[in-house]
Coordinates of C-alpha atoms and ligand atoms in Angstrom, one line a residue:
M1 CA -0.2 -21.2 -9.6
M2 CA -2.7 -18.5 -10.0
S3 CA -4.4 -19.3 -13.5
A4 CA -5.3 -16.8 -15.2
L5 CA -8.8 -15.3 -15.2
H6 CA -8.9 -12.3 -17.8
S7 CA -8.0 -13.5 -22.0
N8 CA -6.8 -10.5 -23.9
Q9 CA -10.2 -10.8 -26.0
S10 CA -12.1 -8.8 -22.8
L11 CA -8.7 -6.8 -22.7
R12 CA -10.7 -2.8 -22.8
A13 CA -8.8 0.3 -21.6
C14 CA -9.3 3.8 -20.1
V15 CA -9.7 5.9 -22.3
Q16 CA -8.3 8.8 -19.9
C17 CA -6.1 6.8 -17.3
L18 CA -3.9 3.8 -18.2
Y19 CA -5.9 1.3 -16.8
R20 CA -7.3 -1.9 -18.4
S21 CA -9.8 -4.4 -17.6
T22 CA -7.5 -6.9 -16.7
H23 CA -7.2 -4.7 -13.0
P24 CA -7.9 -7.4 -10.0
F25 CA -10.2 -4.5 -7.9
G26 CA -12.8 -4.8 -11.4
L27 CA -13.2 -1.8 -13.4
Q28 CA -16.3 -1.0 -15.6
F29 CA -16.1 2.2 -17.8
N30 CA -19.3 4.3 -18.5
S31 CA -20.1 5.0 -22.8
D32 CA -17.2 8.0 -23.6
G33 CA -14.9 4.7 -22.5
L34 CA -14.1 6.3 -19.0
C35 CA -13.0 4.0 -16.3
T36 CA -14.9 3.9 -12.6
G37 CA -12.0 5.0 -11.5
C38 CA -11.5 8.1 -13.5
I39 CA -14.9 8.9 -12.8
T40 CA -15.1 9.3 -9.4
H41 CA -11.5 10.9 -9.3
R42 CA -13.5 13.7 -11.0
E43 CA -15.2 14.6 -7.1
K44 CA -12.1 15.8 -5.8
F45 CA -12.7 18.3 -7.9
E46 CA -16.5 18.3 -7.4
L47 CA -16.7 18.2 -3.6
D48 CA -17.0 21.1 -1.2
W49 CA -14.2 19.5 1.4
D50 CA -14.3 21.9 3.4
A51 CA -17.7 20.8 4.2
R52 CA -16.9 17.1 4.9
F53 CA -13.3 17.9 7.1
A54 CA -16.4 19.5 9.4
E55 CA -18.2 16.1 9.1
L56 CA -14.9 14.1 10.2
Q57 CA -14.9 17.0 13.6
Q58 CA -18.1 15.9 14.2
L59 CA -16.9 12.1 13.3
V60 CA -13.7 12.8 16.0
S61 CA -15.6 14.7 18.3
R62 CA -18.2 11.7 18.9
R63 CA -16.3 9.2 18.9
K64 CA -14.4 11.0 21.8
R65 CA -16.9 10.8 23.8
R66 CA -17.9 7.2 23.3
N67 CA -14.5 6.8 24.1
R68 CA -13.0 4.3 27.4
N69 CA -9.3 4.7 27.5
R70 CA -8.2 7.8 29.4
H71 CA -5.2 7.8 26.6
Y72 CA -5.0 7.5 23.6
D73 CA -8.9 9.0 21.0
C74 CA -7.6 6.9 18.0
V75 CA -5.2 3.6 16.8
V76 CA -3.2 5.4 13.8
P77 CA -1.5 2.4 11.4
I78 CA 2.1 4.4 9.8
R79 CA 4.7 3.4 7.8
G80 CA 8.2 5.0 6.5
T81 CA 6.6 6.7 4.0
P82 CA 6.0 11.3 3.4
E83 CA 2.1 10.7 3.1
Y84 CA 2.3 9.3 6.7
F85 CA 3.9 11.9 8.4
Y86 CA 0.6 14.2 6.4
V87 CA -1.5 11.3 8.3
M88 CA -0.1 12.3 11.5
D89 CA -0.8 16.0 10.3
V90 CA -4.2 15.9 9.7
V91 CA -4.4 13.8 13.2
K92 CA -2.9 15.7 15.6
N93 CA -2.7 19.0 14.7
R94 CA -6.0 19.5 12.3
L95 CA -8.3 17.4 14.6
G96 CA -5.8 17.4 17.9
M97 CA -6.4 13.8 19.1
N98 CA -3.8 11.8 20.8
P99 CA -2.9 8.7 18.2
L100 CA -0.9 5.5 19.4
A101 CA 0.6 4.9 16.2
V102 CA 1.2 1.6 15.4
S103 CA 3.5 -0.3 12.8
Y104 CA 3.6 -3.3 11.8
N105 CA 7.2 -5.0 10.6
S106 CA 7.6 -5.5 6.8
Q107 CA 10.6 -7.1 7.9
F108 CA 11.7 -6.1 4.4
N109 CA 13.0 -2.5 5.6
S110 CA 14.8 0.4 3.9
E111 CA 17.6 2.7 5.3
V112 CA 14.7 5.8 3.9
G113 CA 12.1 3.6 5.6
I114 CA 13.5 3.2 9.3
Q115 CA 14.8 7.3 9.0
N116 CA 11.2 8.4 7.8
I117 CA 9.2 5.9 11.2
D118 CA 11.9 7.9 12.9
R119 CA 11.7 11.4 12.1
I120 CA 6.9 10.2 12.4
R121 CA 7.7 9.6 16.3
D122 CA 9.4 12.1 16.6
T123 CA 8.1 15.1 14.9
F124 CA 5.0 14.4 16.3
D125 CA 5.9 13.0 19.9
L126 CA 4.3 9.9 19.6
D127 CA 4.1 6.9 20.9
V128 CA 4.6 4.0 18.5
L129 CA 3.8 0.5 18.9
I130 CA 6.0 -2.3 16.9
Y131 CA 4.5 -5.6 15.8
S132 CA 7.0 -8.2 14.3
S133 CA 6.2 -11.7 13.6
N134 CA 9.2 -14.4 14.5
A135 CA 11.2 -15.0 11.0
T136 CA 10.4 -18.0 10.7
T137 CA 7.2 -18.3 10.3
Y138 CA 6.9 -15.4 8.6
K139 CA 9.5 -16.7 6.1
K140 CA 7.0 -20.1 6.1
L141 CA 4.2 -17.5 5.2
V142 CA 5.8 -15.0 2.2
R143 CA 6.8 -19.0 0.5
E144 CA 3.2 -20.5 1.2
S145 CA 1.5 -17.0 -0.6
L146 CA 4.5 -17.2 -3.4
V147 CA 4.0 -20.0 -4.6
R148 CA -0.2 -20.7 -4.6
F149 CA -0.9 -17.3 -5.0
S150 CA 2.5 -15.2 -6.9
N151 CA 2.7 -13.0 -4.2
M152 CA 5.1 -12.4 -1.7
R153 CA 2.9 -10.0 -0.2
W154 CA 0.0 -10.9 1.3
P155 CA 1.5 -11.6 4.8
Y156 CA 2.2 -8.2 5.0
L157 CA -0.8 -7.6 4.0
A158 CA -2.4 -9.0 6.3
G159 CA -1.0 -8.5 9.3
E160 CA -0.8 -5.1 8.2
S161 CA -4.3 -4.3 7.6
V162 CA -4.9 -6.1 11.1
F163 CA -2.4 -5.0 13.6
P164 CA -4.1 -1.7 14.2
V165 CA -8.1 -3.6 14.9
Q166 CA -6.4 -5.7 17.3
V167 CA -4.6 -3.3 19.1
A168 CA -8.1 -0.7 19.5
V169 CA -10.1 -4.2 20.4
E170 CA -7.5 -4.8 23.2
R171 CA -6.8 -1.2 24.6
D172 CA -10.5 0.1 23.9
I173 CA -9.9 2.7 21.9
P174 CA -12.7 2.8 19.3
L175 CA -11.5 4.8 16.5
V176 CA -9.2 3.9 13.9
V177 CA -7.9 6.0 11.1
W178 CA -6.3 5.2 7.6
P179 CA -5.1 7.0 5.0
Y180 CA -7.2 5.5 2.2
H181 CA -9.3 3.5 0.5
Q182 CA -7.6 1.8 -2.4
A183 CA -10.0 -0.2 -4.1
T184 CA -11.6 3.6 -4.3
E185 CA -9.0 6.0 -5.1
Q186 CA -7.8 2.7 -7.9
V187 CA -10.7 2.0 -9.9
G188 CA -13.7 4.2 -8.1
M189 CA -15.1 0.9 -5.6
H190 CA -17.6 4.1 -3.9
S191 CA -18.1 7.4 -4.2
Y192 CA -16.3 9.2 -1.7
T193 CA -20.1 10.7 -0.3
E194 CA -20.5 7.2 0.4
T195 CA -18.0 7.0 3.0
P196 CA -16.3 3.3 3.3
E197 CA -15.2 2.5 6.5
M198 CA -12.7 -0.5 7.5
S199 CA -14.3 -3.7 7.4
R200 CA -13.5 -7.5 7.9
R201 CA -15.5 -7.9 4.5
N202 CA -13.4 -5.3 2.9
R203 CA -10.4 -6.4 4.6
A204 CA -9.9 -10.1 2.8
Q205 CA -11.3 -8.8 -0.8
F206 CA -9.1 -6.1 -1.5
D207 CA -6.3 -6.3 1.6
L208 CA -5.8 -10.2 1.6
L209 CA -6.9 -10.5 -2.7
G210 CA -9.6 -12.4 -1.6
I211 CA -7.5 -14.9 1.0
E212 CA -9.2 -15.7 4.2
P213 CA -5.9 -16.6 6.6
G214 CA -8.0 -20.2 6.9
E215 CA -7.0 -21.0 3.7
L216 CA -3.5 -21.1 3.8
T217 CA -4.1 -23.6 6.4
S218 CA -5.2 -27.0 4.0
S219 CA -3.9 -30.0 4.3
E220 CA -1.4 -30.0 1.9
T221 CA 0.4 -27.2 3.1
L222 CA 2.8 -27.1 5.6
V223 CA 1.6 -23.9 7.2
S224 CA -0.6 -24.8 10.8
E225 CA -3.2 -22.4 12.7
S226 CA -0.9 -21.7 15.0
D227 CA 0.9 -19.9 12.4
V228 CA -1.9 -17.6 11.3
W229 CA -3.4 -16.5 14.7
D230 CA -2.2 -14.0 14.9
L231 CA -3.9 -12.4 11.4
E232 CA -7.6 -13.4 12.3
Y233 CA -10.0 -10.4 12.8
P234 CA -11.0 -9.6 16.2
S235 CA -14.5 -11.7 16.7
D236 CA -17.7 -9.3 15.4
Q237 CA -18.2 -9.3 19.5
A238 CA -15.2 -7.8 20.1
L239 CA -15.9 -5.3 17.8
V240 CA -18.9 -4.2 18.6
R241 CA -17.2 -4.0 22.8
T242 CA -15.4 -1.6 21.0
G243 CA -17.8 0.4 19.5
L244 CA -14.7 0.7 16.5
R245 CA -14.7 2.1 13.5
G246 CA -12.4 2.2 10.8
I247 CA -12.3 5.8 8.6
Y248 CA -10.2 6.1 5.7
L249 CA -9.5 10.4 5.5
S250 CA -9.6 9.9 2.3
N251 CA -13.6 10.5 2.1
F252 CA -12.8 13.5 3.9
L253 CA -10.1 15.4 2.0
P254 CA -8.7 15.1 -2.0
W255 CA -6.6 13.0 -1.4
D256 CA -3.3 13.1 -3.0
S257 CA -0.5 11.8 -2.3
R258 CA 2.1 13.4 -4.5
R259 CA 1.0 16.8 -2.9
Y260 CA 1.0 16.0 0.2
S261 CA 4.3 13.7 0.6
E262 CA 6.3 16.8 -1.2
E263 CA 4.3 19.4 1.5
M264 CA 5.7 16.9 4.0
I265 CA 9.1 16.8 2.1
S266 CA 9.3 20.7 2.6
R267 CA 7.5 21.3 6.0
F268 CA 9.1 18.6 8.5
G269 CA 11.8 17.0 6.0
A270 CA 10.5 14.2 5.3
L271 CA 12.1 11.9 3.4
G272 CA 11.8 10.6 -0.7
A273 CA 13.8 8.5 -2.2
K274 CA 14.8 6.8 -5.7
S275 CA 13.1 3.8 -6.6
L276 CA 13.4 0.3 -8.5
R277 CA 10.5 0.8 -11.7
T278 CA 8.8 3.9 -10.9
F279 CA 10.0 7.3 -11.5
D280 CA 7.7 8.1 -7.6
T281 CA 9.8 8.7 -4.9
Y282 CA 7.2 8.6 -1.9
D283 CA 5.3 5.9 -3.1
R284 CA 6.1 2.8 -0.9
I285 CA 9.5 3.6 -0.3
D286 CA 9.7 2.0 3.1
D287 CA 9.8 -1.9 2.1
M288 CA 12.9 -3.1 -0.2
T289 CA 10.9 -5.7 -2.4
Y290 CA 7.9 -3.7 -3.2
M291 CA 9.4 -2.0 -6.1
G292 CA 11.9 -5.1 -6.9
V293 CA 10.2 -8.6 -6.6
H294 CA 6.9 -7.9 -5.8
D295 CA 6.6 -5.6 -8.4
V296 CA 7.6 -7.9 -11.2
L297 CA 5.6 -10.0 -9.8
K298 CA 2.3 -8.0 -10.1
F299 CA 3.5 -7.0 -13.8
Y300 CA 3.5 -11.2 -14.8
L301 CA 0.2 -12.4 -12.9
H302 CA -1.8 -9.0 -14.7
G303 CA 0.0 -7.3 -16.6
Y304 CA 0.5 -3.7 -15.7
S305 CA 2.6 -2.3 -12.1
R306 CA 3.2 0.3 -10.0
V307 CA 4.5 2.7 -12.5
T308 CA 0.9 2.5 -14.2
D309 CA -0.9 3.2 -10.9
N310 CA 1.2 6.4 -10.3
L311 CA 1.5 7.4 -13.6
S312 CA -2.8 7.4 -12.9
R313 CA -3.1 8.8 -10.4
E314 CA -0.7 11.4 -12.3
I315 CA -2.8 11.6 -15.9
R316 CA -6.1 12.1 -12.8
F317 CA -4.3 15.1 -12.0
G318 CA -3.5 16.6 -15.3
R319 CA 0.3 16.7 -14.2
I320 CA 0.8 14.1 -17.7
N321 CA 0.3 13.7 -20.8
R322 CA -1.3 9.5 -21.8
E323 CA 1.3 9.8 -24.2
D324 CA 4.0 10.9 -22.2
A325 CA 2.8 8.3 -19.7
L326 CA 3.0 5.6 -21.8
A327 CA 6.0 5.7 -22.7
V328 CA 7.0 6.2 -19.6
E329 CA 4.8 3.2 -18.4
R330 CA 6.6 1.4 -20.9
H331 CA 10.6 2.4 -19.7
Y332 CA 9.8 1.5 -16.2
Q333 CA 8.4 -1.7 -17.0
A334 CA 11.4 -2.8 -19.0
E335 CA 13.7 -2.4 -15.6
Y336 CA 14.2 -5.9 -14.5
P337 CA 15.8 -5.9 -11.3
K338 CA 17.5 -8.9 -10.4
E339 CA 20.1 -8.6 -8.0
E340 CA 17.3 -6.7 -6.0
I341 CA 15.1 -9.7 -6.4
K342 CA 18.2 -12.7 -6.0
L343 CA 18.2 -11.1 -2.4
F344 CA 14.5 -11.9 -1.6
L345 CA 15.2 -15.2 -2.6
D346 CA 18.3 -15.6 -1.4
W347 CA 16.4 -14.9 2.5
L348 CA 13.2 -16.9 1.2
G349 CA 15.5 -19.5 0.3
M350 CA 14.4 -20.3 -3.1
E351 CA 16.7 -20.8 -6.4
Y352 CA 17.2 -17.9 -8.7
S353 CA 15.7 -20.7 -11.2
A354 CA 12.9 -22.4 -9.5
F355 CA 11.6 -18.3 -9.8
E356 CA 12.0 -18.2 -13.4
W357 CA 10.2 -21.5 -13.6
Y358 CA 6.8 -20.1 -11.7
A359 CA 7.8 -16.6 -13.4
G360 CA 7.9 -18.3 -17.2
R361 CA 4.1 -20.1 -15.9
M362 CA 2.6 -16.6 -15.6
P363 CA 0.1 -15.5 -17.5
F364 CA 1.5 -12.3 -18.3
F365 CA 4.6 -13.2 -18.6
A366 CA 7.3 -11.4 -21.0
E367 CA 10.2 -11.6 -22.3
R368 CA 13.3 -8.7 -21.1
S369 CA 13.6 -5.7 -23.2
H370 CA 16.3 -3.0 -23.0
M371 CA 14.4 0.6 -21.2
A372 CA 13.8 2.3 -24.4
P373 CA 15.2 5.7 -23.1
L374 CA 12.7 8.8 -22.5
S375 CA 11.8 11.8 -24.7
R376 CA 12.4 15.4 -22.7
S377 CA 8.7 15.6 -22.0
A378 CA 8.8 12.9 -20.4
E379 CA 11.9 13.5 -18.7
S380 CA 11.2 16.1 -16.7
F381 CA 8.0 14.9 -15.4
V382 CA 9.9 12.5 -13.9
S383 CA 12.5 15.2 -12.4
G384 CA 10.0 16.6 -10.9
F385 CA 10.0 14.3 -7.7
T386 CA 12.3 14.6 -5.3
S387 CA 14.9 12.1 -3.5
N388 CA 16.9 13.7 -0.6
A389 CA 17.9 9.6 0.6
S390 CA 19.6 7.3 -0.5
P391 CA 18.2 4.9 -2.9
V392 CA 15.6 2.3 -1.7
N393 CA 17.6 -0.2 -2.2
E394 CA 21.1 1.2 -2.1
S395 CA 22.0 -1.3 1.2
K396 CA 22.3 -5.1 -0.1
T397 CA 20.8 -6.8 3.6
F398 CA 17.0 -6.0 4.8
I399 CA 16.5 -4.3 7.6
L400 CA 15.0 -5.2 10.7
Y401 CA 15.1 -2.7 13.2
G402 CA 16.7 0.6 12.7
K403 CA 20.4 0.7 12.5
G404 CA 22.9 -2.7 13.2
L405 CA 19.8 -5.2 12.6
H406 CA 20.0 -7.2 9.6
L407 CA 17.7 -10.1 9.0
N408 CA 19.8 -11.8 6.6
D409 CA 23.6 -11.4 8.0
Ligands
ZN501 ZN1 -9.7 5.3 -16.5

């Protein structure tokens, strides 16, 4: 188990958003008590975004000249959420590229996630490459990262962050297009004008929580090198040979997940759905465990959860005040999805009592409380999010591929 990295003594909160100094990406504050995430966010209102988009167009045309793949211009990772319609709309319709869409199978797919992937493929007439690792190995890795790092998502994060890079190298396609750089969006790691790009180091530090695949294969575990072979980042030689660059669209557009998602729902029929532990009906709705077991563990480990991320974004865009946001945060953090956690534990082959034992030893473990009702203004904020599909956790099984194939049947 990971020990408490931050004592409550050093706990500091931003005066604007809901992030505290316990954020795992690291947060700093200016003399007014404003966090680096909020400071960087101001650039969304201040930069000349038309000029930045023109820079993107130039970058893309330079990449095209370098391309040795005769068919595809770039690799674009997709997930079954409305935001990825937006990514494709930019790549295909605004930049005029021919992308190869790739998707790493989380194996915890929701119905709405599968439907969104289908709709992205149909709407933009795409070739889609999906990679699913075998269930035995995947389960072994999920169990290992849960027990050792209190995080059940590491295997997915590792696969999702490397599969597009591997495909680009194998097919000699010199560009991967990601939506945003998470550490910049949340804690303002870089200014947008620094234009951070994908790198092995960035993947290890932020996507993989500082844990490299090789670290899972120490002698005291059952994980061997052959279990993580497909999670290794391509060699520097291979990257140089391909001339590969991985860019984030959020450096060229004032990224706003909510606004983009709502635009995609109205323009292309993207689907939003009610989730657990948050009001946001667009974020991570493709995965039945993200807002369930993963979010509960995130709260116990770091003292905040995904609703904090969602609310911090909404505060920074001026769409909710701090007082309402704190009430909404408390409300959703009290939601405890026991049945959904049990579904995951059944899949993993772990007893609920063992999970409770682990959870009880985590640094921010808290006894459960009931969900206090929301004020009228908080309620009206929450009802502004669209759900036009069945709830994320309506199905009682994880969906492996499309209709009819379930993991735990
Ligand atoms: Zn802040």
